[in-house]
JSON list of C-alpha atoms in Angstrom, two decimals:
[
{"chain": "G", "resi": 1, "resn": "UNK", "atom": "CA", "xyz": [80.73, 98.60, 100.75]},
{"chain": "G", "resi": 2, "resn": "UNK", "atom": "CA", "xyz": [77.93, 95.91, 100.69]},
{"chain": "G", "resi": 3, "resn": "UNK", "atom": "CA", "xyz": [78.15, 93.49, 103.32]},
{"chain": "G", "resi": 4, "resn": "UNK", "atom": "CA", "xyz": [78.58, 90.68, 100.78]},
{"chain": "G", "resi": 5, "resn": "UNK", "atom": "CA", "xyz": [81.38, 92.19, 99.33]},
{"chain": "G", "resi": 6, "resn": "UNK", "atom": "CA", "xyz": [83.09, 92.94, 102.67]},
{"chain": "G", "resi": 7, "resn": "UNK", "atom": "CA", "xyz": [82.46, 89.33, 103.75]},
{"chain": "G", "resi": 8, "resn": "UNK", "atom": "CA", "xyz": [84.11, 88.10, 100.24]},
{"chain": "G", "resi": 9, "resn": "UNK", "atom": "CA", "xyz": [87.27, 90.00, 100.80]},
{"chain": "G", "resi": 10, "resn": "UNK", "atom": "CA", "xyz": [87.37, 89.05, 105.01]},
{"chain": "G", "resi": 11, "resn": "UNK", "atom": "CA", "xyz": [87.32, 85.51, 103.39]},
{"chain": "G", "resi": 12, "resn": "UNK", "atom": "CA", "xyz": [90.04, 86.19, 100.34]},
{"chain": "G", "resi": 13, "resn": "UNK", "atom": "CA", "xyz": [92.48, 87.62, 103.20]},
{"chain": "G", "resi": 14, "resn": "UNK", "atom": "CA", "xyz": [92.34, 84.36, 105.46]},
{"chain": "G", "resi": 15, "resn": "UNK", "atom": "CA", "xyz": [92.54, 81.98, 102.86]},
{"chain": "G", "resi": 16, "resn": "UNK", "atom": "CA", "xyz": [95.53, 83.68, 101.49]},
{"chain": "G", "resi": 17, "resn": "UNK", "atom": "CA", "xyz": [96.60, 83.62, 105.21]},
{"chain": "G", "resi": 18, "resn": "UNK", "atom": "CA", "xyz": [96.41, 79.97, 105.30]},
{"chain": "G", "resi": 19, "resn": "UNK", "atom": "CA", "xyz": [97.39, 79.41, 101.32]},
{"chain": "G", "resi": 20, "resn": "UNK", "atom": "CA", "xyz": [100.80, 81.17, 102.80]},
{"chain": "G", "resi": 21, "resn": "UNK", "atom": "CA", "xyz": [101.34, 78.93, 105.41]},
{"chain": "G", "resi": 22, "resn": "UNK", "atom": "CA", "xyz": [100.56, 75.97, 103.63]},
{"chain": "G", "resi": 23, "resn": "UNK", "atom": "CA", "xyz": [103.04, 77.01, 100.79]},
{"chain": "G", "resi": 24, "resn": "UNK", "atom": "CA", "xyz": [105.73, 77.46, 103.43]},
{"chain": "G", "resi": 25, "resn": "UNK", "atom": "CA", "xyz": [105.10, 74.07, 104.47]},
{"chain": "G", "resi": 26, "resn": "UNK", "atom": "CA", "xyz": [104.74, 72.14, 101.10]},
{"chain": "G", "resi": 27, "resn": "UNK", "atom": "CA", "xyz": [107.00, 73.55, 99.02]},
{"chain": "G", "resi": 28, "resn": "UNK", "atom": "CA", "xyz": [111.04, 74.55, 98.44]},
{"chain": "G", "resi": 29, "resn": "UNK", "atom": "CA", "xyz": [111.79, 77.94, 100.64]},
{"chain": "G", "resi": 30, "resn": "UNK", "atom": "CA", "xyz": [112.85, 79.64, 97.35]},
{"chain": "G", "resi": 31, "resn": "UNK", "atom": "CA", "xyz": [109.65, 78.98, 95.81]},
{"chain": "G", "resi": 32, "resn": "UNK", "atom": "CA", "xyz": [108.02, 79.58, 98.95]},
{"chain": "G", "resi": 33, "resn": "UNK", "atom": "CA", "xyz": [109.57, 83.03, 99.67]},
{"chain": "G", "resi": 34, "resn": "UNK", "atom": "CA", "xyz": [108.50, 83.74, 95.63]},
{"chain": "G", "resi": 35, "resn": "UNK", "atom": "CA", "xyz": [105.01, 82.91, 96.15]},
{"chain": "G", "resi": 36, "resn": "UNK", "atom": "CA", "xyz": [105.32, 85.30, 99.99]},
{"chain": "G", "resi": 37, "resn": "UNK", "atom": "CA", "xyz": [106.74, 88.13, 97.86]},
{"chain": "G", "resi": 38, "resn": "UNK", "atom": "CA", "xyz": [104.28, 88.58, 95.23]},
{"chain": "G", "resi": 39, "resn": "UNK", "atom": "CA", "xyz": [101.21, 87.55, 97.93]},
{"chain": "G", "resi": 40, "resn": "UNK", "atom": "CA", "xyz": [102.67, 90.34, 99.83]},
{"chain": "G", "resi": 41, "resn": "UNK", "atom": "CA", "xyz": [102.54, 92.73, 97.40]},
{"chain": "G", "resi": 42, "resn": "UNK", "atom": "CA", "xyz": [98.85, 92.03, 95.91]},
{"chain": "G", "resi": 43, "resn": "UNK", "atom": "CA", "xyz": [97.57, 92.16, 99.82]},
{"chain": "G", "resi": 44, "resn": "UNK", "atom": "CA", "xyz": [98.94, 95.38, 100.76]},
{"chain": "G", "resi": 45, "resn": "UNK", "atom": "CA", "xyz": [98.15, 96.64, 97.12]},
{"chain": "G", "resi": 46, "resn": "UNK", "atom": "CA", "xyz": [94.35, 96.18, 97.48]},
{"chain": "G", "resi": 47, "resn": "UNK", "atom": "CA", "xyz": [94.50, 97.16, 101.06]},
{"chain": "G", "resi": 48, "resn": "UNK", "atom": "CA", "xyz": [95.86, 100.05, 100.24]},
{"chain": "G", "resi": 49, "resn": "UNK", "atom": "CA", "xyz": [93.26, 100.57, 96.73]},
{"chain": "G", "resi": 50, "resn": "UNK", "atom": "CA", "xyz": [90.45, 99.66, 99.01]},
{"chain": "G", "resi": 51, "resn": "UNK", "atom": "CA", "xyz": [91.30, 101.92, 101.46]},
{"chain": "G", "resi": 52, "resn": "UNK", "atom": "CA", "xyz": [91.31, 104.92, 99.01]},
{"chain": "G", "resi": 53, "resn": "UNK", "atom": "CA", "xyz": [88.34, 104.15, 96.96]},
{"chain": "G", "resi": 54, "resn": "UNK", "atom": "CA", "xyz": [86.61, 103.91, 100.38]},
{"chain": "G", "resi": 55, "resn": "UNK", "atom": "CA", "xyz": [87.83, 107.00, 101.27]},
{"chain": "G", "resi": 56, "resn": "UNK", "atom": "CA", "xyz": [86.77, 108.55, 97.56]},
{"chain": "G", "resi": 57, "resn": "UNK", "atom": "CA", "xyz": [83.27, 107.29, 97.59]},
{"chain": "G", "resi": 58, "resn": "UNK", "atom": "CA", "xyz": [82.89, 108.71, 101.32]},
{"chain": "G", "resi": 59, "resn": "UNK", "atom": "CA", "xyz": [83.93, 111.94, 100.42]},
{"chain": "G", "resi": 60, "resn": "UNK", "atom": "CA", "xyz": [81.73, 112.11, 96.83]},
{"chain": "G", "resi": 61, "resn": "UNK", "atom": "CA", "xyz": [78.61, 110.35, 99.05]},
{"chain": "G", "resi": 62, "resn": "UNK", "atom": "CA", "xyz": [79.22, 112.84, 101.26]},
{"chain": "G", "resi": 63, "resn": "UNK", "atom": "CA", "xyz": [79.57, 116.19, 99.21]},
{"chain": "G", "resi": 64, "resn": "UNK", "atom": "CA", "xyz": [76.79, 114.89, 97.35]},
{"chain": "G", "resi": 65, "resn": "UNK", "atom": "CA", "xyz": [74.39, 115.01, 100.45]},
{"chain": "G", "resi": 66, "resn": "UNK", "atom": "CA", "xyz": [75.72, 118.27, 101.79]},
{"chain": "G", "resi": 67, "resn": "UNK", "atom": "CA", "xyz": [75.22, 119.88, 98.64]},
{"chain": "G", "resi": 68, "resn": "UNK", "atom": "CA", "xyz": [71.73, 118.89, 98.63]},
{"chain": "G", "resi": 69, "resn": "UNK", "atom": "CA", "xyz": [70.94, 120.55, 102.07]},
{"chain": "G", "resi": 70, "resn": "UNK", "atom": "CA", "xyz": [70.46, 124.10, 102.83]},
{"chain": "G", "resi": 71, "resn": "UNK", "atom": "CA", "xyz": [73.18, 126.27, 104.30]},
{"chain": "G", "resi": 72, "resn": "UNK", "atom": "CA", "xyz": [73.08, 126.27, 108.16]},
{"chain": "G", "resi": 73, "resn": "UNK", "atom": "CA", "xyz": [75.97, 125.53, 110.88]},
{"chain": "G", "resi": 74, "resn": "UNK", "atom": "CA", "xyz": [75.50, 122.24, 111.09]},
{"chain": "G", "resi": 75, "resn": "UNK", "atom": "CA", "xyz": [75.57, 122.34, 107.66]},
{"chain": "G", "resi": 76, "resn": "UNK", "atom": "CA", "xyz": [78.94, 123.11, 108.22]},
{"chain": "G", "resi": 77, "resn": "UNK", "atom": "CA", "xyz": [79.81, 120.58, 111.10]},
{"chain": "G", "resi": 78, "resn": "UNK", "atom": "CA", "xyz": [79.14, 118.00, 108.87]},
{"chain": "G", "resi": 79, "resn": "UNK", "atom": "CA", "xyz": [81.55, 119.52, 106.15]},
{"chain": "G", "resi": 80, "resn": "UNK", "atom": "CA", "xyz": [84.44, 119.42, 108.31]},
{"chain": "G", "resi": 81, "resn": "UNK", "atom": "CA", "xyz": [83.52, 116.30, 109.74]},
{"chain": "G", "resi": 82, "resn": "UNK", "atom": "CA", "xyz": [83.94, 114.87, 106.29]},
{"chain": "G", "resi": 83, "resn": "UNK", "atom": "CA", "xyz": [87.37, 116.79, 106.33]},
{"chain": "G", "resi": 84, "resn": "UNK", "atom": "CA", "xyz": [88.51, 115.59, 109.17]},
{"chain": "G", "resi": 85, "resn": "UNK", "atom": "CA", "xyz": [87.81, 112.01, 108.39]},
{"chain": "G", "resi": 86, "resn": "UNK", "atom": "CA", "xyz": [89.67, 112.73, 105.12]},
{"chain": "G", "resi": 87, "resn": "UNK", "atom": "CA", "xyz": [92.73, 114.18, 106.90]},
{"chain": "G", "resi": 88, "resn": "UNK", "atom": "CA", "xyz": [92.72, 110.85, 109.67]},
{"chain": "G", "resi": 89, "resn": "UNK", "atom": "CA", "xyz": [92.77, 108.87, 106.81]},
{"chain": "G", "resi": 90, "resn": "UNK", "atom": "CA", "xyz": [95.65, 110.86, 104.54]},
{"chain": "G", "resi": 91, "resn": "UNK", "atom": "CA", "xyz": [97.49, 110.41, 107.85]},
{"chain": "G", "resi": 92, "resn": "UNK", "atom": "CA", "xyz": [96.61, 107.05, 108.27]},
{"chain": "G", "resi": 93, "resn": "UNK", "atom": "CA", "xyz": [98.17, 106.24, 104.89]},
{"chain": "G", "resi": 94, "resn": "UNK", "atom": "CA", "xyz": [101.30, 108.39, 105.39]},
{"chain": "G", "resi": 95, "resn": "UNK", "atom": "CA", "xyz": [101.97, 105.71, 108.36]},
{"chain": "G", "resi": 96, "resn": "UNK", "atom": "CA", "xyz": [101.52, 102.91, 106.88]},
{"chain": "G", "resi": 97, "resn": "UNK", "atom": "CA", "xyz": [102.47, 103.15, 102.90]},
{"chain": "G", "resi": 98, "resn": "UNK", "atom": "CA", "xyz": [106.33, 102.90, 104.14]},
{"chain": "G", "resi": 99, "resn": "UNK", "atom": "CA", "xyz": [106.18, 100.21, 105.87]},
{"chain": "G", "resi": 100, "resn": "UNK", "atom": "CA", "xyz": [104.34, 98.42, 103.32]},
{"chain": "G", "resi": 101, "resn": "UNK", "atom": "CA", "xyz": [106.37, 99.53, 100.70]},
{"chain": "G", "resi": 102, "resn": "UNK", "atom": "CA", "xyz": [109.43, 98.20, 103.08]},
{"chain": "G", "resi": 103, "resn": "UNK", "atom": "CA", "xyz": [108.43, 95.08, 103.10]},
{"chain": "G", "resi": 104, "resn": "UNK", "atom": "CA", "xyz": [107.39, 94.72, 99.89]},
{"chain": "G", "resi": 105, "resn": "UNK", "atom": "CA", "xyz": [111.19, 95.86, 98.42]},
{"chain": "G", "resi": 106, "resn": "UNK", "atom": "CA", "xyz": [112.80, 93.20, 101.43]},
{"chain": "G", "resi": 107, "resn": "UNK", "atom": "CA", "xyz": [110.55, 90.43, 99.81]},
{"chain": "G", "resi": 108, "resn": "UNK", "atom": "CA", "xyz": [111.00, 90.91, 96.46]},
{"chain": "G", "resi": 109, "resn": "UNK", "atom": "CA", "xyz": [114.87, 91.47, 96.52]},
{"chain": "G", "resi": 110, "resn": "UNK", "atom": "CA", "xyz": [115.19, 88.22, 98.57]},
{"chain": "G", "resi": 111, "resn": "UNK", "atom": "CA", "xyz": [117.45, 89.49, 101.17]},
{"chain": "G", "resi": 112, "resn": "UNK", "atom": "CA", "xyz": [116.66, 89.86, 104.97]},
{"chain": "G", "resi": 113, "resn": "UNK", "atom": "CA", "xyz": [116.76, 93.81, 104.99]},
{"chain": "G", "resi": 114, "resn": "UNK", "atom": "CA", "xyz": [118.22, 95.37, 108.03]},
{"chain": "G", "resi": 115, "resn": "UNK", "atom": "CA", "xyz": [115.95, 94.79, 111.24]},
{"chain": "G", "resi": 116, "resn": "UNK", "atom": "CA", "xyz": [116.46, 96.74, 114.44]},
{"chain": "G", "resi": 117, "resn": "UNK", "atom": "CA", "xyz": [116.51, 94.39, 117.57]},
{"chain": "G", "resi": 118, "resn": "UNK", "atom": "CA", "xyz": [113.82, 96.63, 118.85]},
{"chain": "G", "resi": 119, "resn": "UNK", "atom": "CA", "xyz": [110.95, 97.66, 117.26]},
{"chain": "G", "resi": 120, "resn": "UNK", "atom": "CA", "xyz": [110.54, 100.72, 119.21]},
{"chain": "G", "resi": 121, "resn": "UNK", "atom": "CA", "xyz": [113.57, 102.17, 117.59]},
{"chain": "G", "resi": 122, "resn": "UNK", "atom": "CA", "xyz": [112.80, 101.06, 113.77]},
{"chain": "G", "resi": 123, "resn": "UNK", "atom": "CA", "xyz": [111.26, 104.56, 112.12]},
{"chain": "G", "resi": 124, "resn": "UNK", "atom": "CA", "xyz": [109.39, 102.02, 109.77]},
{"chain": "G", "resi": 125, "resn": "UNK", "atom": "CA", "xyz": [107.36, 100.13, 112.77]},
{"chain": "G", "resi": 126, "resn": "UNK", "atom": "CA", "xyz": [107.53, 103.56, 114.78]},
{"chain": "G", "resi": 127, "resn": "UNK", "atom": "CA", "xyz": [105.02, 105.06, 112.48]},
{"chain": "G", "resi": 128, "resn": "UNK", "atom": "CA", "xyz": [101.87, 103.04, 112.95]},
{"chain": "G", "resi": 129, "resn": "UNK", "atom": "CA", "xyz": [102.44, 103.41, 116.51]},
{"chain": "G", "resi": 130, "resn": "UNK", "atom": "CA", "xyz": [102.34, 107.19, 115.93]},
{"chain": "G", "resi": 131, "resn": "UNK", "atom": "CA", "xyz": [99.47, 107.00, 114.01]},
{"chain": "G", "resi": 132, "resn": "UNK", "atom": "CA", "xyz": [97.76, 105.27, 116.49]},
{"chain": "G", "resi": 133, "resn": "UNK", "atom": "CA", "xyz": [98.36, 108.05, 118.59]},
{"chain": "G", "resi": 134, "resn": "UNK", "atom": "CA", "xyz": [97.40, 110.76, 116.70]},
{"chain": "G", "resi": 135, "resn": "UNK", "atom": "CA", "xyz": [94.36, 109.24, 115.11]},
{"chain": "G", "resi": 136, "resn": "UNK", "atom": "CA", "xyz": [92.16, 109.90, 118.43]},
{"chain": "G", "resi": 137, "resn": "UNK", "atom": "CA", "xyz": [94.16, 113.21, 118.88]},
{"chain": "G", "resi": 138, "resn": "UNK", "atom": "CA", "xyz": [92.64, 114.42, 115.10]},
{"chain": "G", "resi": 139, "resn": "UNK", "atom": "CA", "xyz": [89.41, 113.71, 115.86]},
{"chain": "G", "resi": 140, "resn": "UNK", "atom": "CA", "xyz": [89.30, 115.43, 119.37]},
{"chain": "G", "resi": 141, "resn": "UNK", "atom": "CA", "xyz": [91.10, 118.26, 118.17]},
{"chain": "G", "resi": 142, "resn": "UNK", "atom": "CA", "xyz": [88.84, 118.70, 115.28]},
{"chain": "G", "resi": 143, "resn": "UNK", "atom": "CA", "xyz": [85.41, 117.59, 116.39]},
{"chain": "G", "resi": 144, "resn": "UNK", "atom": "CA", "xyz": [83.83, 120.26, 119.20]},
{"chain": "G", "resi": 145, "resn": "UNK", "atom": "CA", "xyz": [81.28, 117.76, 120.18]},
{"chain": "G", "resi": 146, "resn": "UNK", "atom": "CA", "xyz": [83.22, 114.74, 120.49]},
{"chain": "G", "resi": 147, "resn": "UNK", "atom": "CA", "xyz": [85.39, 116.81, 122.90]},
{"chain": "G", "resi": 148, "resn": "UNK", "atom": "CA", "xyz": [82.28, 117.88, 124.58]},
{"chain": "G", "resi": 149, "resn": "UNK", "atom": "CA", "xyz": [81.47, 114.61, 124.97]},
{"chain": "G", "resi": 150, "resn": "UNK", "atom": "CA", "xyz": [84.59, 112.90, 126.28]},
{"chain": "G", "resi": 151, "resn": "UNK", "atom": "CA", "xyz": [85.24, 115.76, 128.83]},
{"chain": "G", "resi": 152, "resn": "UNK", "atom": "CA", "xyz": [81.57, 116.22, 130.37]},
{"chain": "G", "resi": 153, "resn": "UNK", "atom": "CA", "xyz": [80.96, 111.81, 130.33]},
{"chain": "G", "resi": 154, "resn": "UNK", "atom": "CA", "xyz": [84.39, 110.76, 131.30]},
{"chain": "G", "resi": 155, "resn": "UNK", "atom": "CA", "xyz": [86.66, 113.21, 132.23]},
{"chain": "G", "resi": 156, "resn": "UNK", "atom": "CA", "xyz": [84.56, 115.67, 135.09]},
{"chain": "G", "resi": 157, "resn": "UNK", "atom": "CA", "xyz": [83.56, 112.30, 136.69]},
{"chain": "G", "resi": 158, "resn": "UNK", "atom": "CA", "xyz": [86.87, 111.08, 136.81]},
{"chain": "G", "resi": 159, "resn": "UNK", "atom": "CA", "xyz": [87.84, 114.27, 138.41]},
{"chain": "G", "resi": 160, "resn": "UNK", "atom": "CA", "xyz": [85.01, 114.78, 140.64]},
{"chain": "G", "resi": 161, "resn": "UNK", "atom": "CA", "xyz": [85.54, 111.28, 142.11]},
{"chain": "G", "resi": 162, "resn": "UNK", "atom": "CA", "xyz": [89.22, 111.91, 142.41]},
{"chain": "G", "resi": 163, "resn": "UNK", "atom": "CA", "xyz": [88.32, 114.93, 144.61]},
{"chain": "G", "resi": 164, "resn": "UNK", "atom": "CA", "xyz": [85.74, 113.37, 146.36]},
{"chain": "G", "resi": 165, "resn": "UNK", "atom": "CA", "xyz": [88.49, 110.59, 147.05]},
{"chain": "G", "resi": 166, "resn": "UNK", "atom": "CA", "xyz": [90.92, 113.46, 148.41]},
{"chain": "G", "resi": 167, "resn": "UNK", "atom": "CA", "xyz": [88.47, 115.19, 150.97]},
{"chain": "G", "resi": 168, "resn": "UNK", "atom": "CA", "xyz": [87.46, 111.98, 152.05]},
{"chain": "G", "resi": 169, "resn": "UNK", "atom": "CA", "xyz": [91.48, 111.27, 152.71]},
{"chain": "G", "resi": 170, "resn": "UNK", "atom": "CA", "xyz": [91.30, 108.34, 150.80]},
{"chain": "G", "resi": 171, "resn": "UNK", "atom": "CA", "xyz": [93.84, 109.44, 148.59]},
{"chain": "G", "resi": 172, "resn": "UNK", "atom": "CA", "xyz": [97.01, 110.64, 149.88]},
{"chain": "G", "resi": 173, "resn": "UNK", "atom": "CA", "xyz": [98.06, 113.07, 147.04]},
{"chain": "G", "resi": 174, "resn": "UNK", "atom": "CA", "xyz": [97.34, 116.85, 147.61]},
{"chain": "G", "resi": 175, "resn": "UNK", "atom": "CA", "xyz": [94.33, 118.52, 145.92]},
{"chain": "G", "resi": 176, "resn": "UNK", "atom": "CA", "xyz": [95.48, 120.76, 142.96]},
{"chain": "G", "resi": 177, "resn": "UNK", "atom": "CA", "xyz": [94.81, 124.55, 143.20]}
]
């Protein structure tokens, strides 16, 4: 996406972010919780169309320029790089499309729908936490040289200095076998 366009629809979001909270303030809360509803429902719709056609043009940009290359392995990393991004982001979707679609049906019906007095037991508000999780998961699971990475730059240090910690007895816990 340009940059101008990206900056045009940072800007659209907070001033409907403020247009909502000024209509809660200025207005009846039936006409307010109208106005809420169908905001609601055009954010999280274009969120949600962005989102794809971002992920659409990535994926035809991408075959595009792989096509035009020769056949070689890395060749091939960069095809399932662009599948892995594409499976992050099917996931990414799966976790958040119900909970968007949730609030959507409790705004538009007018009622409070049922809330859990803890979010960590809601399914609905359970699933972007999972896909927080996962997301980094995905990509070391499928990319060999991000896991390369991340376990010769952060995790051998963090274990050499742990054992250099232990032999110099400034750690109490045992050293592992």
């Amino acid at each position: 996406m340009p940059r101008n366009r990206t900056l045009i629809v940072i800007f659209v979001y907070w001033f409907y972010a403020f247009f909502i909270v000024a209509v809660q303030n200025l207005v009846p809360v039936g006409t307010a919780s109208e106005i809420t509803s169908i905001g609601t429902f055009i954010g999280n719709v274009f969120a949600v169309v962005i989102m794809i056609g971002l992920i659409i043009r990535l994926f035809i940009i991408a075959t595009f320029q792989l096509g035009r290359e020769p056949p070689s392995d890395e060749r091939d990393n960069k095809r399932s790089s662009v599948y892995l991004i594409l499976l992050v982001a099917a996931f990414f979707l799966a976790a958040w499309i119900p909970l968007f679609c949730h609030i959507i049906v409790c705004n538009f019906t007018g009622i409070t729908c049922y809330t859990f007095r803890n979010e960590g037991t809601d399914p609905l508000r359970i699933l972007p936490r999972i896909n927080a999780a996962l997301t980094p998961v995905l990509y070391l699971r499928g990319c060999k040289a991000l896991r390369v990475a991340l376990f010769s730059t952060v995790w051998r240090p963090c274990s050499k200095n742990r054992l250099l910690h232990q032999q110099l007895g400034l750690s109490k816990s045992p050293v592992p076998a």
